[in-house]
């Protein structure tokens, strides 16, 4: 018996067939997960390919997919690959074949610290999250395949590396398939579960305006002096009279004057923290901004002279049509922040109340004029969490390691694609990086930054009530992946990080 795996117009006869695959229907989805080994012209396996073939889907207002691979080691499933960014799915009803996910074997070996894949049992997962148009939101379905590495079907195609073309779509008639709506969790901290809703990550936004809290982020410079900038993004989710501590979203390598979109898990009033680094990991900027009732265009403007690095201008406002331009006749917030300090550990940032000591002409871009005044949102100007005129640490004590270490030391830097505006789902990224990026605690006052005291009661409900959020206690087990959805995973992750550096260049040891 043989089995055939068809890739575009190419077909190849395989000597080792897998059991017949049957599509699986969950909720209103009928789909099958394809899983293959990619071989080159010398018949050497170079990558794994995952692809979800959706035979029938409901009409949606939002849908995306995340791919993951687990390896069984010492009797436990260990996560060795998870896609980052949103794999968006068309909203129309009917059939759709998603673009393939191509994963290098070298990347898998690096994650395993082992070159031998032959005897491993692998579990491939495709998780869909979606909102039904006019109906339920934040729905989730999951498809799985479990196979021994050597039993996975093989295929080859000259354009397989180009996952943007339909010719690379995998349509296999033979493979193994399992399905579940939820993957069981493990108690070991080295065994993350498949992404679920996490404490402190918001739910989908109001159906009347699904863009609430969403934003696009650009790093601008009128005369670029850097080829690229590393942008560290984190989220402080708002709670009644408090904010949850920072959750790491990711380190992103931007080309100067490039923009990316961040969606999902965001709510108006949440605060986003951005730290800017040079390619040499020198800290050159810090900003915070408040999410709005509609999609926002956020611009971080670097000075046109490198001698003025450390000062960043933040300009943002509503961008309801998502074209990257702040809407006319809407509030525009514009202010400057300045990083100071003799060392990375001691670096601090000041939210300037005026521009008296700033050469504002260095921060003018083609579409954004200079400003002689500072305009902050009301919560930045007054109240418990006001920042205007305040100086706070850039790295407070107790932050998760991914937030304090040098870019690339704890998690891989994500390069923003150049062909179009990349889109990233914040709630998924927080889950992917939770082991090293999830800071415990609640900020009950901006003075916490100076006093280094945090309210560790972080057990708030995660319901999507943007305007009427209610706190609720939950009983959570410690350890990653334990407890109900929305539960804080406990104190199993390491705290703080290595920042015993001189100057503004972090150089700590890699933490695993």
Coordinates of C-alpha atoms in Angstrom, one line a residue:
X1 CA 0.0 0.0 0.0
X2 CA 1.2 3.5 -0.7
X3 CA -0.1 6.9 0.1
X4 CA 0.1 10.1 -1.9
X5 CA 0.6 13.6 -0.7
X6 CA -0.2 16.3 -3.2
X7 CA 1.5 19.7 -3.0
X8 CA 0.1 22.2 -5.5
X9 CA 0.4 20.3 -8.9
X10 CA 3.1 18.0 -7.5
X11 CA 2.5 14.4 -6.3
X12 CA 4.9 11.9 -4.9
X13 CA 4.4 8.2 -4.0
X14 CA 5.4 7.3 -0.4
X15 CA 6.6 4.0 0.9
X16 CA 5.3 4.4 4.4
X17 CA 1.5 5.1 4.5
X18 CA -0.3 6.7 7.4
X19 CA -3.8 5.8 8.5
X20 CA -6.6 7.3 6.5
X21 CA -7.4 10.9 7.6
X22 CA -10.9 11.9 8.4
X23 CA -12.0 15.5 8.7
X24 CA -13.3 16.6 12.1
X25 CA -16.3 18.8 12.7
X26 CA -16.2 21.0 15.8
X27 CA -18.9 23.6 16.5
X28 CA -19.6 24.9 13.0
X29 CA -16.2 24.1 11.6
X30 CA -15.3 21.1 9.4
X31 CA -11.5 20.9 9.0
X32 CA -8.5 18.7 8.7
X33 CA -4.9 19.4 9.8
X34 CA -2.3 18.4 7.2
X35 CA 1.2 17.4 8.5
X36 CA 4.2 16.7 6.3
X37 CA 8.0 16.5 6.1
X38 CA 9.5 18.7 3.4
X39 CA 12.4 17.2 1.5
X40 CA 14.9 18.8 -0.9
X41 CA 16.2 17.6 -4.3
X42 CA 18.6 15.3 -2.4
X43 CA 15.7 13.7 -0.6
X44 CA 16.9 15.3 2.7
X45 CA 14.2 16.4 5.1
X46 CA 14.6 20.2 5.8
X47 CA 11.4 21.3 7.4
X48 CA 8.0 20.3 8.7
X49 CA 4.8 21.7 7.1
X50 CA 1.5 22.3 8.9
X51 CA -1.6 23.4 7.1
X52 CA -5.3 23.6 8.1
X53 CA -7.7 22.7 5.4
X54 CA -11.1 24.2 6.3
X55 CA -13.8 22.3 4.4
X56 CA -16.6 24.4 5.9
X57 CA -16.6 27.4 8.2
X58 CA -19.2 29.8 9.6
X59 CA -19.4 33.4 8.8
X60 CA -17.1 35.3 11.2
X61 CA -16.2 38.8 12.1
X62 CA -12.7 37.7 13.1
X63 CA -10.8 34.5 12.9
X64 CA -7.2 33.4 13.1
X65 CA -5.0 30.3 13.6
X66 CA -2.0 29.5 15.7
X67 CA 0.2 26.5 14.9
X68 CA 2.2 24.6 17.6
X69 CA 4.4 21.5 17.8
X70 CA 5.0 19.5 20.9
X71 CA 7.5 16.7 21.4
X72 CA 7.1 13.9 24.0
X73 CA 10.1 13.7 26.2
X74 CA 10.3 11.9 29.5
X75 CA 6.6 11.1 29.3
X76 CA 5.6 14.8 29.0
X77 CA 4.6 16.9 26.0
X78 CA 7.1 19.8 25.6
X79 CA 6.3 22.8 23.4
X80 CA 9.1 23.2 20.8
X81 CA 7.4 25.5 18.3
X82 CA 4.6 28.1 18.3
X83 CA 3.8 30.5 15.5
X84 CA 3.9 34.2 16.4
X85 CA 1.6 36.9 14.9
X86 CA -1.9 36.4 13.6
X87 CA -2.6 34.0 10.8
X88 CA -5.8 35.7 9.7
X89 CA -8.7 33.8 8.1
X90 CA -11.2 35.2 5.7
X91 CA -14.6 36.0 7.3
X92 CA -16.8 34.6 4.6
X93 CA -18.6 31.3 5.0
X94 CA -17.5 28.2 3.0
X95 CA -14.2 26.5 2.3
X96 CA -10.7 28.0 2.8
X97 CA -7.3 26.4 2.8
X98 CA -4.9 28.3 5.1
X99 CA -1.4 29.2 4.0
X100 CA 1.1 26.5 5.2
X101 CA 3.4 27.0 8.2
X102 CA 6.9 25.9 7.3
X103 CA 9.1 25.1 10.3
X104 CA 12.9 24.5 9.9
X105 CA 14.2 21.3 11.4
X106 CA 17.2 23.3 12.7
X107 CA 14.8 25.5 14.7
X108 CA 13.2 22.4 16.2
X109 CA 16.6 20.9 17.0
X110 CA 17.6 24.1 18.7
X111 CA 14.5 24.0 20.8
X112 CA 15.2 20.4 21.8
X113 CA 18.9 20.8 22.3
X114 CA 19.2 17.5 20.4
X115 CA 19.9 16.7 16.8
X116 CA 18.0 13.4 16.8
X117 CA 14.3 13.7 15.8
X118 CA 13.9 10.2 14.4
X119 CA 12.5 8.5 17.5
X120 CA 10.4 11.4 18.8
X121 CA 6.7 11.4 19.0
X122 CA 5.3 14.8 17.8
X123 CA 2.0 16.5 18.3
X124 CA 1.0 19.1 15.8
X125 CA -1.7 21.5 16.8
X126 CA -3.8 24.1 15.0
X127 CA -5.9 26.3 17.2
X128 CA -8.5 28.6 15.8
X129 CA -10.0 31.6 17.7
X130 CA -12.9 33.4 16.2
X131 CA -16.0 35.6 16.6
X132 CA -19.2 34.6 15.0
X133 CA -20.7 37.5 13.0
X134 CA -23.5 38.9 15.0
X135 CA -23.1 36.1 17.6
X136 CA -20.7 34.6 20.1
X137 CA -17.2 35.9 20.6
X138 CA -13.9 34.5 21.6
X139 CA -14.7 31.0 20.5
X140 CA -12.0 28.4 20.2
X141 CA -11.5 25.1 18.4
X142 CA -8.4 22.9 18.1
X143 CA -7.2 20.2 15.8
X144 CA -4.4 17.8 16.5
X145 CA -2.2 15.2 14.9
X146 CA 0.1 12.9 16.9
X147 CA 2.7 10.9 14.9
X148 CA 6.1 9.5 15.2
X149 CA 8.5 11.6 13.2
X150 CA 9.6 8.9 10.8
X151 CA 5.9 8.1 10.0
X152 CA 5.1 11.6 8.9
X153 CA 4.4 11.8 5.1
X154 CA 7.1 13.4 2.9
X155 CA 6.7 15.9 0.1
X156 CA 8.8 18.2 -2.0
X157 CA 8.1 21.3 -4.1
X158 CA 10.4 24.0 -5.5
X159 CA 8.2 26.8 -4.0
X160 CA 7.4 25.4 -0.6
X161 CA 9.5 28.0 1.2
X162 CA 7.3 30.7 -0.2
X163 CA 4.3 30.3 2.1
X164 CA 2.6 33.4 0.6
X165 CA 1.6 31.6 -2.7
X166 CA -1.3 29.2 -3.1
X167 CA 1.0 26.7 -5.0
X168 CA 2.5 25.7 -1.7
X169 CA -0.7 24.5 -0.1
X170 CA -0.6 21.0 1.2
X171 CA -3.6 18.8 0.5
X172 CA -2.9 15.3 1.8
X173 CA -5.2 12.4 1.5
X174 CA -3.4 10.2 4.0
X175 CA -2.3 11.1 7.5
X176 CA -3.3 10.7 11.2
X177 CA -5.8 13.0 12.8
X178 CA -7.0 13.6 16.3
X179 CA -9.1 16.4 17.6
X180 CA -10.0 18.0 20.8
X181 CA -11.4 21.3 22.0
X182 CA -8.9 21.6 24.8
X183 CA -5.5 20.0 25.3
X184 CA -4.8 18.7 28.7
X185 CA -2.3 20.7 30.7
X186 CA 0.8 19.5 32.6
X187 CA 2.1 20.4 36.0
X188 CA 5.7 20.9 35.0
X189 CA 6.8 24.5 34.4
X190 CA 8.7 23.3 31.4
X191 CA 5.4 22.1 29.9
X192 CA 3.3 25.0 28.7
X193 CA -0.2 24.3 27.6
X194 CA -1.8 25.3 24.4
X195 CA -2.7 29.0 24.5
X196 CA -5.8 29.7 26.6
X197 CA -7.1 32.9 28.1
X198 CA -4.6 34.2 30.6
X199 CA -5.0 36.4 33.7
X200 CA -4.6 40.0 32.7
X201 CA -5.2 39.6 29.0
X202 CA -8.4 41.2 27.8
X203 CA -11.2 39.6 25.9
X204 CA -12.5 40.6 22.5
X205 CA -13.7 44.2 22.3
X206 CA -17.2 45.6 22.1
X207 CA -19.2 44.2 19.2
X208 CA -20.4 47.7 18.3
X209 CA -16.7 48.6 17.6
X210 CA -14.4 45.6 17.3
X211 CA -11.4 47.9 16.9
X212 CA -11.6 49.2 20.5
X213 CA -8.1 49.1 22.0
X214 CA -6.4 48.0 18.8
X215 CA -3.5 50.0 17.6
X216 CA -0.8 50.3 14.9
X217 CA 2.7 51.2 16.0
X218 CA 5.4 53.0 13.8
X219 CA 8.9 54.1 14.6
X220 CA 9.6 57.2 12.6
X221 CA 12.7 59.3 11.9
X222 CA 12.9 62.1 9.3
X223 CA 16.6 61.3 8.5
X224 CA 17.2 57.7 9.4
X225 CA 20.5 57.1 11.3
X226 CA 19.7 53.5 12.1
X227 CA 19.0 50.6 9.7
X228 CA 16.6 49.1 12.3
X229 CA 15.3 49.5 15.8
X230 CA 14.3 46.9 18.3
X231 CA 10.9 47.7 19.8
X232 CA 10.0 45.9 23.1
X233 CA 6.2 46.0 23.6
X234 CA 4.5 45.1 26.9
X235 CA 0.9 45.5 28.2
X236 CA -0.4 46.8 31.5
X237 CA -4.1 45.8 31.6
X238 CA -6.4 48.1 33.5
X239 CA -8.3 46.9 36.5
X240 CA -10.6 48.7 38.9
X241 CA -8.4 51.3 40.6
X242 CA -5.3 49.4 39.5
X243 CA -3.2 48.0 36.6
X244 CA -1.9 44.5 36.3
X245 CA 1.9 44.4 36.1
X246 CA 3.6 44.3 32.8
X247 CA 3.1 41.3 30.5
X248 CA 5.7 40.9 27.7
X249 CA 4.3 41.0 24.2
X250 CA 7.5 40.7 22.2
X251 CA 10.7 42.2 20.9
X252 CA 10.2 43.4 17.3
X253 CA 12.8 44.4 14.8
X254 CA 11.5 47.4 12.9
X255 CA 13.0 49.1 9.9
X256 CA 12.8 52.8 10.6
X257 CA 9.6 54.3 9.3
X258 CA 7.8 50.9 9.4
X259 CA 4.4 50.1 11.0
X260 CA 2.8 47.0 12.5
X261 CA -0.6 46.3 13.9
X262 CA -1.5 44.9 17.3
X263 CA -4.9 43.5 18.0
X264 CA -7.0 41.4 20.4
X265 CA -6.7 41.1 24.2
X266 CA -6.7 44.9 24.4
X267 CA -9.1 47.3 26.0
X268 CA -9.5 51.1 26.2
X269 CA -7.7 52.4 29.2
X270 CA -5.0 49.7 29.1
X271 CA -1.5 51.1 28.9
X272 CA 1.2 49.9 26.5
X273 CA 4.8 50.3 27.4
X274 CA 7.5 50.5 24.7
X275 CA 11.2 50.4 25.1
X276 CA 13.4 51.2 22.1
X277 CA 16.9 49.7 21.5
X278 CA 19.5 50.0 18.8
X279 CA 20.7 46.8 17.0
X280 CA 23.5 46.8 19.5
X281 CA 21.0 46.6 22.4
X282 CA 21.5 50.1 23.6
X283 CA 18.4 51.6 25.3
X284 CA 17.5 54.8 23.4
X285 CA 13.9 55.4 24.3
X286 CA 10.9 54.7 26.5
X287 CA 7.3 55.6 26.1
X288 CA 3.8 54.7 27.5
X289 CA 0.5 55.4 25.9
X290 CA -3.2 54.7 26.7
X291 CA -5.4 52.7 24.4
X292 CA -8.4 54.4 23.0
X293 CA -12.1 53.6 22.3
X294 CA -11.3 53.0 18.6
X295 CA -8.3 51.8 16.6
X296 CA -5.3 54.1 17.2
X297 CA -2.3 55.1 15.1
X298 CA 0.7 55.4 17.4
X299 CA 3.9 57.1 16.2
X300 CA 7.2 57.0 18.1
X301 CA 9.5 59.6 16.6
X302 CA 13.3 59.4 17.0
X303 CA 15.4 62.5 16.7
X304 CA 17.1 63.0 13.4
X305 CA 20.5 63.3 15.1
X306 CA 21.9 60.4 17.0
X307 CA 23.4 62.8 19.6
X308 CA 19.9 63.4 20.9
X309 CA 19.0 59.7 21.4
X310 CA 17.3 59.1 24.6
X311 CA 14.5 61.5 23.8
X312 CA 11.4 60.1 22.0
X313 CA 8.3 62.0 20.8
X314 CA 5.0 60.1 21.1
X315 CA 2.1 61.1 18.8
X316 CA -1.1 59.2 18.6
X317 CA -4.8 59.4 18.1
X318 CA -7.9 57.6 16.7
X319 CA -7.4 55.9 13.3
X320 CA -10.8 54.5 12.6
X321 CA -10.1 53.5 9.0
X322 CA -6.9 51.8 9.9
X323 CA -4.8 53.6 7.3
X324 CA -2.0 54.5 9.7
X325 CA -3.0 58.2 9.8
X326 CA -4.6 59.9 12.8
X327 CA -8.2 61.0 11.9
X328 CA -8.8 64.7 11.3
X329 CA -10.8 66.6 13.9
X330 CA -10.0 64.0 16.6
X331 CA -7.9 64.4 19.8
X332 CA -4.2 64.0 19.1
X333 CA -1.8 63.3 22.0
X334 CA 1.8 64.5 21.6
X335 CA 4.5 64.5 24.2
X336 CA 8.2 63.8 24.9
X337 CA 9.9 61.3 27.1
X338 CA 13.6 61.4 28.0
X339 CA 15.7 58.5 29.3
X340 CA 18.6 59.3 31.7
X341 CA 21.0 57.5 33.9
X342 CA 24.6 56.4 34.1
X343 CA 23.8 52.6 33.7
X344 CA 21.2 50.3 32.3
X345 CA 20.1 49.2 35.7
X346 CA 19.6 52.8 36.9
X347 CA 18.1 54.2 33.8
X348 CA 15.0 56.4 34.3
X349 CA 12.5 58.1 32.1
X350 CA 10.9 61.5 32.5
X351 CA 7.5 62.4 31.0
X352 CA 8.2 66.0 30.1
X353 CA 5.6 68.6 30.9
X354 CA 6.9 71.0 28.2
X355 CA 9.4 71.3 25.4
X356 CA 11.6 74.1 26.7
X357 CA 14.7 72.0 26.6
X358 CA 13.9 70.0 23.5
X359 CA 14.9 70.9 19.9
X360 CA 11.5 70.0 18.5
X361 CA 12.7 70.5 14.9
X362 CA 14.6 67.2 15.2
X363 CA 11.3 65.4 15.7
X364 CA 9.4 66.6 12.6
X365 CA 8.4 64.1 10.0
X366 CA 6.7 64.4 6.6
X367 CA 3.1 64.0 8.0
X368 CA 3.6 65.1 11.6
X369 CA 4.4 68.7 12.3
X370 CA 6.4 70.0 15.3
X371 CA 4.7 70.9 18.5
X372 CA 5.7 73.5 21.1
X373 CA 3.4 72.0 23.8
X374 CA 2.7 68.6 25.5
X375 CA -0.7 67.1 25.2
X376 CA -1.4 64.0 27.4
X377 CA -4.5 62.0 28.0
X378 CA -6.4 62.9 31.1
X379 CA -5.3 59.9 33.1
X380 CA -1.7 60.8 32.4
X381 CA -2.2 64.4 33.6
X382 CA -4.0 63.7 37.0
X383 CA -5.0 61.0 39.3
X384 CA -3.3 58.0 40.9
X385 CA -1.5 57.0 37.7
X386 CA -0.5 60.4 36.4
X387 CA 2.8 60.6 34.6
X388 CA 3.2 64.2 33.5
X389 CA 6.3 65.7 35.1
X390 CA 7.2 62.3 36.7
X391 CA 10.4 60.4 36.6
X392 CA 10.2 56.7 36.9
X393 CA 12.6 53.7 36.5
X394 CA 12.7 52.2 33.0
X395 CA 13.1 48.7 34.7
X396 CA 11.4 48.4 38.0
X397 CA 12.3 45.7 40.4
X398 CA 10.5 42.4 40.0
X399 CA 9.8 42.6 36.2
X400 CA 9.8 39.3 34.3
X401 CA 13.2 38.3 32.8
X402 CA 12.0 39.0 29.2
X403 CA 11.4 42.6 30.1
X404 CA 14.7 43.3 31.7
X405 CA 17.2 41.2 29.7
X406 CA 18.8 42.3 26.5
X407 CA 16.8 41.8 23.3
X408 CA 17.4 38.3 22.0
X409 CA 18.8 36.9 25.3
X410 CA 15.6 35.3 26.6
X411 CA 13.2 35.2 23.6
X412 CA 13.8 35.5 19.9
X413 CA 13.5 38.9 18.2
X414 CA 10.6 38.9 15.7
X415 CA 11.5 40.7 12.4
X416 CA 8.6 42.8 11.0
X417 CA 7.7 41.7 7.5
X418 CA 8.5 44.1 4.7
X419 CA 5.9 43.2 2.1
X420 CA 2.9 44.4 4.0
X421 CA 1.8 45.6 7.5
X422 CA 2.3 42.7 9.9
X423 CA -0.5 42.0 12.4
X424 CA 0.1 40.5 15.8
X425 CA -2.4 39.2 18.3
X426 CA -1.4 40.4 21.8
X427 CA -3.3 37.9 23.9
X428 CA -1.7 35.0 22.0
X429 CA 1.8 36.4 22.3
X430 CA 1.4 37.0 26.1
X431 CA 0.6 33.3 26.4
X432 CA 3.4 32.1 24.2
X433 CA 6.0 34.1 26.2
X434 CA 4.3 33.7 29.6
X435 CA 7.1 31.6 31.1
X436 CA 9.6 34.5 30.9
X437 CA 7.4 37.4 30.3
X438 CA 4.6 37.3 32.8
X439 CA 5.2 39.7 35.7
X440 CA 3.2 39.0 38.9
X441 CA 1.4 41.6 40.8
X442 CA -0.8 44.6 40.6
X443 CA 0.1 48.3 40.4
X444 CA -2.1 50.3 42.8
X445 CA -0.3 53.6 42.4
X446 CA 2.4 55.1 40.2
X447 CA 4.3 55.5 43.4
X448 CA 4.8 51.8 43.4
X449 CA 7.6 52.4 40.9
X450 CA 9.6 54.2 43.5
X451 CA 8.6 52.3 46.6
X452 CA 9.1 48.9 44.9
X453 CA 5.9 47.6 46.6
X454 CA 3.3 45.7 44.7
X455 CA -0.1 44.3 45.5
X456 CA 0.4 40.6 44.8
X457 CA -3.4 39.9 44.7
X458 CA -3.5 39.4 40.9
X459 CA -6.7 37.3 40.8
X460 CA -9.1 39.4 38.8
X461 CA -11.8 38.2 36.5
X462 CA -11.0 38.5 32.8
X463 CA -14.5 39.1 31.5
X464 CA -14.8 41.5 28.6
X465 CA -16.6 44.3 30.3
X466 CA -14.6 47.3 29.0
X467 CA -16.8 49.9 30.9
X468 CA -17.9 47.8 33.9
X469 CA -15.1 45.5 34.9
X470 CA -15.7 43.6 38.1
X471 CA -13.0 41.9 40.2
X472 CA -13.5 38.4 41.3
X473 CA -11.2 36.1 43.3
X474 CA -10.2 32.7 41.9
X475 CA -8.4 29.8 43.4
X476 CA -5.4 29.0 41.3
X477 CA -2.8 26.3 41.4
X478 CA 0.8 27.2 41.0
X479 CA 2.7 26.2 37.9
X480 CA 2.3 27.0 34.3
X481 CA -0.8 25.5 32.7
X482 CA -2.7 24.8 36.0
X483 CA -6.0 26.1 37.1
X484 CA -9.0 27.3 35.2
X485 CA -8.8 29.7 32.2
X486 CA -8.1 33.2 33.3
X487 CA -6.2 31.9 36.4
X488 CA -2.9 33.4 37.3
X489 CA -0.4 30.6 36.8
X490 CA 1.2 31.3 40.2
X491 CA 4.8 32.1 41.2
X492 CA 6.5 29.4 39.3
X493 CA 8.3 31.7 36.9
X494 CA 11.6 33.4 37.7
X495 CA 11.5 37.0 38.9
X496 CA 13.6 39.9 37.9
X497 CA 16.5 39.3 35.6
X498 CA 20.1 40.0 35.0
X499 CA 20.8 43.7 34.5
X500 CA 24.2 44.2 36.2
X501 CA 25.4 46.1 33.2
X502 CA 27.3 49.3 32.7
X503 CA 26.1 52.0 30.3
X504 CA 22.8 51.4 28.6
X505 CA 23.8 48.1 27.1
X506 CA 22.3 45.0 28.8
X507 CA 24.5 42.0 28.8
X508 CA 23.1 39.3 31.1
X509 CA 23.4 35.6 30.8
X510 CA 20.7 33.7 28.7
X511 CA 18.0 32.4 30.9
X512 CA 16.1 29.3 30.1

